[in-house]
PDB file of C-alpha atoms in Angstrom:
ATOM      1  CA  MET Y   1       7.610  -0.506  11.180  1.00 45.00           C
ATOM      2  CA  ALA Y   2       8.707  -1.301  14.712  1.00 48.00           C
ATOM      3  CA  GLY Y   3       6.361  -3.451  16.759  1.00 52.00           C
ATOM      4  CA  THR Y   4       8.246  -6.219  18.567  1.00 54.00           C
ATOM      5  CA  ASN Y   5       6.828  -6.863  22.044  1.00 51.00           C
ATOM      6  CA  SER Y   6       8.274  -9.733  24.083  1.00 52.00           C
ATOM      7  CA  GLU Y   7       5.471  -9.442  26.642  1.00 52.00           C
ATOM      8  CA  ARG Y   8       2.739 -10.498  24.207  1.00 53.00           C
ATOM      9  CA  GLN Y   9       1.855 -13.978  22.978  1.00 56.00           C
ATOM     10  CA  LEU Y  10       4.190 -15.279  20.263  1.00 51.00           C
ATOM     11  CA  LEU Y  11       2.266 -17.095  17.547  1.00 54.00           C
ATOM     12  CA  ALA Y  12       4.199 -20.057  16.164  1.00 57.00           C
ATOM     13  CA  GLU Y  13       2.134 -22.500  14.132  1.00 78.00           C
ATOM     14  CA  GLY Y  14       0.924 -23.328  10.658  1.00 89.00           C
ATOM     15  CA  PRO Y  15       2.502 -24.789   7.511  1.00 96.00           C
ATOM     16  CA  ALA Y  16       6.224 -25.334   7.066  1.00 97.00           C
ATOM     17  CA  ILE Y  17       7.936 -22.873   4.755  1.00 97.00           C
ATOM     18  CA  ILE Y  18      10.322 -24.816   2.518  1.00 98.00           C
ATOM     19  CA  LEU Y  19      13.031 -22.970   0.586  1.00 98.00           C
ATOM     20  CA  VAL Y  20      14.620 -24.997  -2.203  1.00 97.00           C
ATOM     21  CA  GLU Y  21      18.325 -24.246  -2.669  1.00 97.00           C
ATOM     22  CA  PRO Y  22      18.207 -20.690  -1.305  1.00 95.00           C
ATOM     23  CA  GLN Y  23      21.309 -18.747  -2.266  1.00 92.00           C
ATOM     24  CA  MET Y  24      21.782 -15.769   0.037  1.00 93.00           C
ATOM     25  CA  GLY Y  25      21.738 -15.871   3.819  1.00 95.00           C
ATOM     26  CA  GLU Y  26      20.236 -12.383   3.842  1.00 96.00           C
ATOM     27  CA  ASN Y  27      17.196 -13.645   1.953  1.00 96.00           C
ATOM     28  CA  ILE Y  28      16.735 -16.527   4.379  1.00 97.00           C
ATOM     29  CA  GLY Y  29      16.837 -14.066   7.265  1.00 97.00           C
ATOM     30  CA  MET Y  30      14.209 -11.859   5.633  1.00 97.00           C
ATOM     31  CA  VAL Y  31      12.048 -14.936   5.055  1.00 97.00           C
ATOM     32  CA  ALA Y  32      12.314 -15.779   8.757  1.00 97.00           C
ATOM     33  CA  ARG Y  33      11.289 -12.236   9.648  1.00 96.00           C
ATOM     34  CA  ALA Y  34       8.278 -12.379   7.304  1.00 96.00           C
ATOM     35  CA  MET Y  35       7.223 -15.698   8.825  1.00 96.00           C
ATOM     36  CA  ALA Y  36       7.503 -14.374  12.373  1.00 95.00           C
ATOM     37  CA  ASN Y  37       5.444 -11.308  11.447  1.00 93.00           C
ATOM     38  CA  PHE Y  38       2.448 -13.489  10.700  1.00 93.00           C
ATOM     39  CA  GLY Y  39       2.790 -16.365  13.139  1.00 93.00           C
ATOM     40  CA  LEU Y  40       4.663 -18.987  11.120  1.00 95.00           C
ATOM     41  CA  ALA Y  41       7.662 -20.665  12.732  1.00 93.00           C
ATOM     42  CA  GLU Y  42       8.762 -23.788  10.859  1.00 96.00           C
ATOM     43  CA  LEU Y  43      11.436 -23.083   8.245  1.00 97.00           C
ATOM     44  CA  ARG Y  44      12.997 -25.877   6.192  1.00 97.00           C
ATOM     45  CA  LEU Y  45      15.956 -25.414   3.847  1.00 98.00           C
ATOM     46  CA  VAL Y  46      16.877 -27.746   1.017  1.00 98.00           C
ATOM     47  CA  ASN Y  47      20.595 -27.664   0.238  1.00 96.00           C
ATOM     48  CA  PRO Y  48      21.273 -23.966   1.002  1.00 96.00           C
ATOM     49  CA  ARG Y  49      24.144 -22.683  -1.150  1.00 94.00           C
ATOM     50  CA  ASP Y  50      26.164 -21.091   1.664  1.00 93.00           C
ATOM     51  CA  GLY Y  51      25.516 -23.795   4.242  1.00 94.00           C
ATOM     52  CA  TRP Y  52      23.848 -23.566   7.627  1.00 95.00           C
ATOM     53  CA  PRO Y  53      23.910 -21.979  10.165  1.00 93.00           C
ATOM     54  CA  ASN Y  54      24.433 -18.631   8.471  1.00 95.00           C
ATOM     55  CA  GLU Y  55      25.364 -15.436  10.316  1.00 95.00           C
ATOM     56  CA  LYS Y  56      23.944 -13.177   7.615  1.00 95.00           C
ATOM     57  CA  ALA Y  57      20.588 -14.916   7.947  1.00 96.00           C
ATOM     58  CA  LEU Y  58      20.550 -14.308  11.687  1.00 94.00           C
ATOM     59  CA  ALA Y  59      21.482 -10.645  11.222  1.00 95.00           C
ATOM     60  CA  THR Y  60      18.681  -9.931   8.742  1.00 95.00           C
ATOM     61  CA  ALA Y  61      16.057 -11.927  10.653  1.00 95.00           C
ATOM     62  CA  SER Y  62      15.527  -8.902  12.917  1.00 89.00           C
ATOM     63  CA  LYS Y  63      15.072 -10.908  16.136  1.00 89.00           C
ATOM     64  CA  ALA Y  64      13.071 -13.721  14.562  1.00 93.00           C
ATOM     65  CA  ASP Y  65      15.554 -15.926  16.394  1.00 94.00           C
ATOM     66  CA  HIS Y  66      12.991 -18.607  17.221  1.00 93.00           C
ATOM     67  CA  VAL Y  67      12.540 -19.257  13.491  1.00 95.00           C
ATOM     68  CA  ILE Y  68      16.258 -19.260  12.704  1.00 96.00           C
ATOM     69  CA  GLU Y  69      17.200 -21.474  15.649  1.00 95.00           C
ATOM     70  CA  ALA Y  70      14.564 -24.091  14.770  1.00 95.00           C
ATOM     71  CA  THR Y  71      15.415 -24.187  11.056  1.00 97.00           C
ATOM     72  CA  LYS Y  72      15.948 -27.677   9.633  1.00 97.00           C
ATOM     73  CA  VAL Y  73      18.207 -28.481   6.687  1.00 98.00           C
ATOM     74  CA  TYR Y  74      17.674 -31.302   4.166  1.00 98.00           C
ATOM     75  CA  ASP Y  75      19.745 -32.668   1.320  1.00 97.00           C
ATOM     76  CA  THR Y  76      16.767 -33.217  -0.996  1.00 97.00           C
ATOM     77  CA  LEU Y  77      13.262 -31.865  -1.427  1.00 98.00           C
ATOM     78  CA  GLU Y  78      11.869 -35.392  -1.082  1.00 98.00           C
ATOM     79  CA  GLN Y  79      13.333 -35.551   2.417  1.00 98.00           C
ATOM     80  CA  ALA Y  80      11.978 -32.106   3.294  1.00 98.00           C
ATOM     81  CA  VAL Y  81       8.366 -33.014   2.488  1.00 97.00           C
ATOM     82  CA  ALA Y  82       8.393 -36.683   3.499  1.00 97.00           C
ATOM     83  CA  ASP Y  83       6.466 -36.189   6.755  1.00 96.00           C
ATOM     84  CA  LEU Y  84       3.885 -33.775   5.329  1.00 97.00           C
ATOM     85  CA  ASN Y  85       0.375 -34.623   4.202  1.00 97.00           C
ATOM     86  CA  PHE Y  86      -0.323 -31.716   1.875  1.00 97.00           C
ATOM     87  CA  VAL Y  87       2.003 -29.314   0.046  1.00 98.00           C
ATOM     88  CA  TYR Y  88       1.591 -26.238  -2.148  1.00 97.00           C
ATOM     89  CA  ALA Y  89       4.182 -25.159  -4.727  1.00 96.00           C
ATOM     90  CA  THR Y  90       4.462 -21.447  -5.492  1.00 94.00           C
ATOM     91  CA  THR Y  91       5.093 -20.368  -9.062  1.00 89.00           C
ATOM     92  CA  ALA Y  92       4.559 -17.279 -11.186  1.00 80.00           C
ATOM     93  CA  ARG Y  93       4.492 -19.086 -14.532  1.00 79.00           C
ATOM     94  CA  GLU Y  94       2.177 -21.611 -16.131  1.00 79.00           C
ATOM     95  CA  ARG Y  95       3.231 -25.239 -15.753  1.00 74.00           C
ATOM     96  CA  ASP Y  96       2.501 -28.376 -17.712  1.00 69.00           C
ATOM     97  CA  GLY Y  97       0.431 -30.905 -15.817  1.00 70.00           C
ATOM     98  CA  TYR Y  98      -2.913 -31.304 -14.188  1.00 78.00           C
ATOM     99  CA  LYS Y  99      -2.415 -29.880 -10.728  1.00 91.00           C
ATOM    100  CA  PRO Y 100      -5.088 -27.471  -9.471  1.00 93.00           C
ATOM    101  CA  VAL Y 101      -3.949 -23.833  -9.381  1.00 94.00           C
ATOM    102  CA  ARG Y 102      -5.191 -21.749  -6.432  1.00 96.00           C
ATOM    103  CA  SER Y 103      -5.101 -18.132  -5.413  1.00 95.00           C
ATOM    104  CA  PRO Y 104      -3.296 -17.206  -2.159  1.00 95.00           C
ATOM    105  CA  VAL Y 105      -6.646 -16.706  -0.405  1.00 96.00           C
ATOM    106  CA  ILE Y 106      -7.972 -20.154  -1.322  1.00 97.00           C
ATOM    107  CA  ALA Y 107      -4.603 -21.772  -0.601  1.00 97.00           C
ATOM    108  CA  ALA Y 108      -4.441 -20.203   2.869  1.00 96.00           C
ATOM    109  CA  GLU Y 109      -7.981 -21.304   3.681  1.00 96.00           C
ATOM    110  CA  THR Y 110      -7.149 -24.855   2.548  1.00 97.00           C
ATOM    111  CA  LEU Y 111      -3.993 -24.900   4.651  1.00 96.00           C
ATOM    112  CA  ARG Y 112      -5.893 -23.579   7.669  1.00 96.00           C
ATOM    113  CA  ALA Y 113      -8.548 -26.286   7.365  1.00 96.00           C
ATOM    114  CA  ARG Y 114      -5.962 -29.038   7.034  1.00 96.00           C
ATOM    115  CA  PHE Y 115      -3.911 -27.614   9.914  1.00 94.00           C
ATOM    116  CA  ARG Y 116      -6.988 -27.654  12.152  1.00 94.00           C
ATOM    117  CA  ALA Y 117      -7.555 -31.271  11.119  1.00 95.00           C
ATOM    118  CA  GLY Y 118      -4.089 -32.139  12.388  1.00 94.00           C
ATOM    119  CA  GLU Y 119      -2.384 -32.592   9.010  1.00 95.00           C
ATOM    120  CA  GLY Y 120       1.201 -31.653   8.283  1.00 96.00           C
ATOM    121  CA  THR Y 121       1.308 -28.965   5.577  1.00 97.00           C
ATOM    122  CA  GLY Y 122       3.953 -27.011   3.711  1.00 97.00           C
ATOM    123  CA  ILE Y 123       4.575 -24.381   1.034  1.00 98.00           C
ATOM    124  CA  LEU Y 124       7.439 -24.705  -1.454  1.00 98.00           C
ATOM    125  CA  PHE Y 125       9.414 -21.678  -2.637  1.00 97.00           C
ATOM    126  CA  GLY Y 126      12.037 -21.931  -5.351  1.00 95.00           C
ATOM    127  CA  ARG Y 127      15.408 -20.377  -5.987  1.00 92.00           C
ATOM    128  CA  GLU Y 128      15.821 -16.637  -6.057  1.00 86.00           C
ATOM    129  CA  ARG Y 129      16.725 -16.563  -9.744  1.00 86.00           C
ATOM    130  CA  TRP Y 130      14.520 -19.170 -11.379  1.00 87.00           C
ATOM    131  CA  GLY Y 131      12.132 -20.712  -8.902  1.00 90.00           C
ATOM    132  CA  LEU Y 132      11.133 -24.377  -8.869  1.00 94.00           C
ATOM    133  CA  THR Y 133      11.711 -27.005 -11.531  1.00 93.00           C
ATOM    134  CA  ASN Y 134       8.803 -28.925 -13.032  1.00 91.00           C
ATOM    135  CA  GLU Y 135      10.027 -32.009 -11.186  1.00 94.00           C
ATOM    136  CA  GLU Y 136       9.913 -30.134  -7.875  1.00 95.00           C
ATOM    137  CA  VAL Y 137       6.443 -28.760  -8.580  1.00 94.00           C
ATOM    138  CA  ALA Y 138       5.350 -32.332  -9.299  1.00 94.00           C
ATOM    139  CA  LEU Y 139       6.059 -33.254  -5.662  1.00 96.00           C
ATOM    140  CA  ALA Y 140       3.376 -30.792  -4.483  1.00 96.00           C
ATOM    141  CA  ASP Y 141      -0.352 -31.451  -4.320  1.00 96.00           C
ATOM    142  CA  GLU Y 142      -1.469 -28.117  -5.733  1.00 96.00           C
ATOM    143  CA  ILE Y 143      -0.041 -24.868  -7.092  1.00 95.00           C
ATOM    144  CA  VAL Y 144      -0.507 -21.403  -5.645  1.00 95.00           C
ATOM    145  CA  THR Y 145       0.203 -18.319  -7.746  1.00 93.00           C
ATOM    146  CA  PHE Y 146      -0.038 -14.610  -7.026  1.00 91.00           C
ATOM    147  CA  PRO Y 147      -2.066 -11.984  -8.902  1.00 88.00           C
ATOM    148  CA  VAL Y 148       0.871  -9.851 -10.072  1.00 84.00           C
ATOM    149  CA  ASN Y 149       1.706  -7.686 -13.064  1.00 84.00           C
ATOM    150  CA  PRO Y 150       1.893 -10.233 -15.921  1.00 80.00           C
ATOM    151  CA  ALA Y 151       4.763  -8.295 -17.489  1.00 80.00           C
ATOM    152  CA  PHE Y 152       6.700  -8.201 -14.218  1.00 85.00           C
ATOM    153  CA  ALA Y 153       5.764 -11.289 -12.246  1.00 77.00           C
ATOM    154  CA  SER Y 154       9.056 -12.034 -10.505  1.00 79.00           C
ATOM    155  CA  LEU Y 155       8.900 -11.736  -6.717  1.00 85.00           C
ATOM    156  CA  ASN Y 156      11.749 -11.648  -4.236  1.00 90.00           C
ATOM    157  CA  ILE Y 157      11.603 -14.858  -2.196  1.00 94.00           C
ATOM    158  CA  ALA Y 158      10.970 -12.958   1.048  1.00 94.00           C
ATOM    159  CA  GLN Y 159       8.144 -11.031  -0.632  1.00 94.00           C
ATOM    160  CA  ALA Y 160       6.528 -14.262  -1.786  1.00 94.00           C
ATOM    161  CA  VAL Y 161       6.772 -15.748   1.704  1.00 97.00           C
ATOM    162  CA  LEU Y 162       5.393 -12.538   3.176  1.00 96.00           C
ATOM    163  CA  LEU Y 163       2.338 -12.666   0.915  1.00 95.00           C
ATOM    164  CA  MET Y 164       1.530 -16.267   1.813  1.00 96.00           C
ATOM    165  CA  SER Y 165       2.227 -15.649   5.506  1.00 96.00           C
ATOM    166  CA  TYR Y 166      -0.149 -12.695   5.471  1.00 95.00           C
ATOM    167  CA  GLU Y 167      -2.880 -14.765   3.855  1.00 96.00           C
ATOM    168  CA  TRP Y 168      -2.270 -17.475   6.454  1.00 96.00           C
ATOM    169  CA  MET Y 169      -2.790 -14.957   9.255  1.00 93.00           C
ATOM    170  CA  LYS Y 170      -5.958 -13.622   7.627  1.00 94.00           C
ATOM    171  CA  SER Y 171      -7.398 -17.119   7.263  1.00 93.00           C
ATOM    172  CA  GLY Y 172      -7.480 -17.440  11.051  1.00 89.00           C
ATOM    173  CA  MET Y 173      -9.183 -14.101  11.729  1.00 83.00           C
ATOM    174  CA  GLU Y 174     -12.861 -14.059  12.640  1.00 78.00           C
ATOM    175  CA  ASP Y 175     -13.218 -10.442  11.526  1.00 75.00           C
ATOM    176  CA  LEU Y 176     -11.061  -9.272   8.617  1.00 73.00           C
ATOM    177  CA  GLY Y 177     -11.842  -5.679   9.531  1.00 75.00           C
ATOM    178  CA  ALA Y 178     -10.416  -6.059  13.030  1.00 73.00           C
ATOM    179  CA  VAL Y 179      -7.260  -4.121  13.956  1.00 69.00           C
ATOM    180  CA  PRO Y 180      -4.882  -4.705  16.886  1.00 66.00           C
ATOM    181  CA  PHE Y 181      -5.318  -1.217  18.326  1.00 67.00           C
ATOM    182  CA  GLN Y 182      -7.514   1.861  17.986  1.00 71.00           C
ATOM    183  CA  ALA Y 183      -6.924   5.593  18.009  1.00 74.00           C
ATOM    184  CA  MET Y 184      -7.132   7.129  21.470  1.00 78.00           C
ATOM    185  CA  GLY Y 185     -10.598   8.356  22.320  1.00 79.00           C
ATOM    186  CA  GLN Y 186     -11.050  12.111  22.292  1.00 79.00           C
ATOM    187  CA  THR Y 187     -13.840  14.337  23.594  1.00 82.00           C
ATOM    188  CA  PRO Y 188     -15.594  16.570  21.059  1.00 83.00           C
ATOM    189  CA  SER Y 189     -15.132  20.242  21.854  1.00 85.00           C
ATOM    190  CA  THR Y 190     -18.012  22.407  22.992  1.00 86.00           C
ATOM    191  CA  LYS Y 191     -18.999  25.558  21.144  1.00 87.00           C
ATOM    192  CA  GLU Y 192     -17.789  27.543  24.138  1.00 89.00           C
ATOM    193  CA  GLN Y 193     -14.301  26.109  23.683  1.00 87.00           C
ATOM    194  CA  LEU Y 194     -14.393  26.884  19.963  1.00 84.00           C
ATOM    195  CA  PHE Y 195     -15.498  30.456  20.672  1.00 89.00           C
ATOM    196  CA  GLY Y 196     -12.592  30.794  23.085  1.00 89.00           C
ATOM    197  CA  LEU Y 197     -10.227  29.767  20.280  1.00 85.00           C
ATOM    198  CA  PHE Y 198     -11.809  32.331  17.965  1.00 88.00           C
ATOM    199  CA  ASP Y 199     -11.426  35.120  20.513  1.00 90.00           C
ATOM    200  CA  GLN Y 200      -7.823  34.259  21.358  1.00 88.00           C
ATOM    201  CA  LEU Y 201      -6.756  34.062  17.714  1.00 85.00           C
ATOM    202  CA  GLU Y 202      -8.616  37.245  16.773  1.00 87.00           C
ATOM    203  CA  GLU Y 203      -6.994  39.175  19.626  1.00 87.00           C
ATOM    204  CA  ALA Y 204      -3.505  37.886  18.736  1.00 85.00           C
ATOM    205  CA  LEU Y 205      -3.916  38.810  15.073  1.00 83.00           C
ATOM    206  CA  ASP Y 206      -5.492  42.184  15.876  1.00 83.00           C
ATOM    207  CA  ALA Y 207      -2.500  43.116  18.048  1.00 82.00           C
ATOM    208  CA  ARG Y 208      -0.208  42.537  15.059  1.00 78.00           C
ATOM    209  CA  GLY Y 209      -2.211  44.520  12.528  1.00 78.00           C
ATOM    210  CA  TYR Y 210      -3.410  41.473  10.621  1.00 78.00           C
ATOM    211  CA  PHE Y 211      -6.843  42.955   9.957  1.00 81.00           C
ATOM    212  CA  HIS Y 212      -5.886  45.615   7.417  1.00 80.00           C
ATOM    213  CA  PRO Y 213      -7.527  47.752   6.218  1.00 83.00           C
ATOM    214  CA  ALA Y 214      -9.760  48.142   9.237  1.00 84.00           C
ATOM    215  CA  GLY Y 215     -12.918  48.261   7.136  1.00 88.00           C
ATOM    216  CA  LYS Y 216     -12.339  44.682   5.992  1.00 86.00           C
ATOM    217  CA  LYS Y 217     -11.941  43.299   9.496  1.00 89.00           C
ATOM    218  CA  PRO Y 218     -15.532  41.960   9.870  1.00 90.00           C
ATOM    219  CA  LYS Y 219     -15.285  40.000   6.638  1.00 89.00           C
ATOM    220  CA  MET Y 220     -11.784  38.723   7.477  1.00 85.00           C
ATOM    221  CA  VAL Y 221     -13.001  37.583  10.891  1.00 87.00           C
ATOM    222  CA  ASP Y 222     -15.939  35.781   9.251  1.00 86.00           C
ATOM    223  CA  ASN Y 223     -13.599  34.022   6.832  1.00 82.00           C
ATOM    224  CA  LEU Y 224     -11.254  33.001   9.640  1.00 79.00           C
ATOM    225  CA  ARG Y 225     -14.077  31.576  11.727  1.00 84.00           C
ATOM    226  CA  ALA Y 226     -15.463  29.752   8.695  1.00 80.00           C
ATOM    227  CA  VAL Y 227     -12.110  28.032   8.188  1.00 77.00           C
ATOM    228  CA  LEU Y 228     -11.888  26.971  11.835  1.00 80.00           C
ATOM    229  CA  SER Y 229     -15.519  25.795  11.863  1.00 79.00           C
ATOM    230  CA  ARG Y 230     -15.277  23.449   8.890  1.00 66.00           C
ATOM    231  CA  ARG Y 231     -14.887  20.397  11.099  1.00 70.00           C
ATOM    232  CA  ALA Y 232     -15.680  19.417  14.658  1.00 73.00           C
ATOM    233  CA  PHE Y 233     -12.597  19.903  16.817  1.00 77.00           C
ATOM    234  CA  THR Y 234     -11.941  17.808  19.888  1.00 81.00           C
ATOM    235  CA  GLU Y 235     -11.014  19.284  23.254  1.00 83.00           C
ATOM    236  CA  GLN Y 236      -7.450  18.080  22.767  1.00 81.00           C
ATOM    237  CA  GLU Y 237      -7.161  19.763  19.365  1.00 82.00           C
ATOM    238  CA  ILE Y 238      -8.497  23.045  20.715  1.00 83.00           C
ATOM    239  CA  SER Y 239      -5.925  22.836  23.492  1.00 85.00           C
ATOM    240  CA  VAL Y 240      -3.114  22.263  20.979  1.00 81.00           C
ATOM    241  CA  LEU Y 241      -4.141  25.213  18.809  1.00 82.00           C
ATOM    242  CA  ARG Y 242      -4.506  27.553  21.752  1.00 86.00           C
ATOM    243  CA  GLY Y 243      -1.091  26.494  23.000  1.00 82.00           C
ATOM    244  CA  VAL Y 244       0.391  27.334  19.602  1.00 79.00           C
ATOM    245  CA  ILE Y 245      -1.254  30.755  19.594  1.00 85.00           C
ATOM    246  CA  SER Y 246      -0.098  31.455  23.149  1.00 86.00           C
ATOM    247  CA  SER Y 247       3.480  30.578  22.195  1.00 78.00           C
ATOM    248  CA  LEU Y 248       3.414  32.820  19.119  1.00 79.00           C
ATOM    249  CA  ASP Y 249       1.813  35.583  21.155  1.00 80.00           C
ATOM    250  CA  ARG Y 250       4.365  35.405  23.932  1.00 80.00           C
ATOM    251  CA  PHE Y 251       7.624  34.678  22.129  1.00 74.00           C
ATOM    252  CA  SER Y 252       9.163  36.350  19.074  1.00 76.00           C
ATOM    253  CA  ARG Y 253      11.923  35.180  16.741  1.00 71.00           C
ATOM    254  CA  LYS Y 254      14.316  37.589  18.461  1.00 76.00           C
ATOM    255  CA  SER Y 255      13.316  36.318  21.912  1.00 76.00           C
ATOM    256  CA  PRO Y 256      12.380  32.654  21.438  1.00 68.00           C
ATOM    257  CA  ARG Y 257      11.264  30.282  24.138  1.00 66.00           C
ATOM    258  CA  GLY Y 258      14.263  29.455  26.257  1.00 66.00           C
ATOM    259  CA  GLY Y 259      15.680  32.994  25.912  1.00 62.00           C
ATOM    260  CA  ARG Y 260      15.921  35.301  28.906  1.00 59.00           C
ATOM    261  CA  PHE Y 261      12.821  37.375  28.291  1.00 53.00           C
ATOM    262  CA  PRO Y 262       9.613  36.678  26.395  1.00 52.00           C
ATOM    263  CA  THR Y 263       8.101  39.408  24.245  1.00 51.00           C
ATOM    264  CA  ALA Y 264       5.323  40.011  26.777  1.00 51.00           C
ATOM    265  CA  ALA Y 265       7.781  40.816  29.539  1.00 50.00           C
ATOM    266  CA  LYS Y 266       9.569  44.146  29.593  1.00 50.00           C
ATOM    267  CA  GLU Y 267      13.188  44.058  30.535  1.00 47.00           C
ATOM    268  CA  THR Y 268      13.984  46.569  33.307  1.00 47.00           C
ATOM    269  CA  PRO Y 269      17.444  48.144  33.037  1.00 47.00           C
ATOM    270  CA  PRO Y 270      19.598  47.468  36.102  1.00 46.00           C
ATOM    271  CA  ASP Y 271      19.740  50.185  38.733  1.00 47.00           C
ATOM    272  CA  ASP Y 272      23.364  51.240  39.165  1.00 43.00           C
ATOM    273  CA  SER Y 273      22.662  54.111  41.589  1.00 42.00           C
ATOM    274  CA  ALA Y 274      23.642  52.049  44.633  1.00 39.00           C
ATOM    275  CA  ASP Y 275      27.117  51.617  43.217  1.00 43.00           C
ATOM    276  CA  ALA Y 276      27.689  55.324  42.569  1.00 34.00           C
TER     277      ALA Y 276
END
């Protein structure tokens, strides 16, 4: 879904996203894109398998260049979280230990509150194939897990980051029902405009012998009007429908729009008498 607009404010805040030993540059790029979608900008990599910088990551980031260019690389997870005050570890499976386990909604609200208080926060994501070790989870303050199909709980790393990034964005919204844009306003049609549509369509169909046999025409007209009256049309919709009818009325398949002569116009044979 395209929606990049360089003229609008670029959100770049919130917790650091920390990927532990990510394997594929493409996945890192998709993580950066997911972060940028929802206003996160700080990406930290712990010992990426293919090194850094990575051209494949840049290619799949889909113009989330500000995330890629600011990415920091660390040799160990301890180094990556050293300056943070509070960290979540993401996991899909139950772990031994006594760390609180939160839902994404609660985790995002906690992160938002701590961010507003000026704390450094982060979210840990494990390897593509097997996630985080128990030792790595132990470095976090709390665990966040997603409500997924228990028989198929494995998430792609970019999907997991996307889910948490989305919840982060929601946690800062005053109205969860708000949307960034609305449908264009349209003016409800008047009955006069609707009657005009009826008359135009009836005349076009009548000219083509649609109402057959003639004795059934009143009932067929009633049925047609009932169909067109089932909802309130807008002026714009009436205009569209009448334009369609006009096109069908004027042009045939043998003489389509763009041909030399529409159906309504009669071609006059050339007069060759002057050349005789």
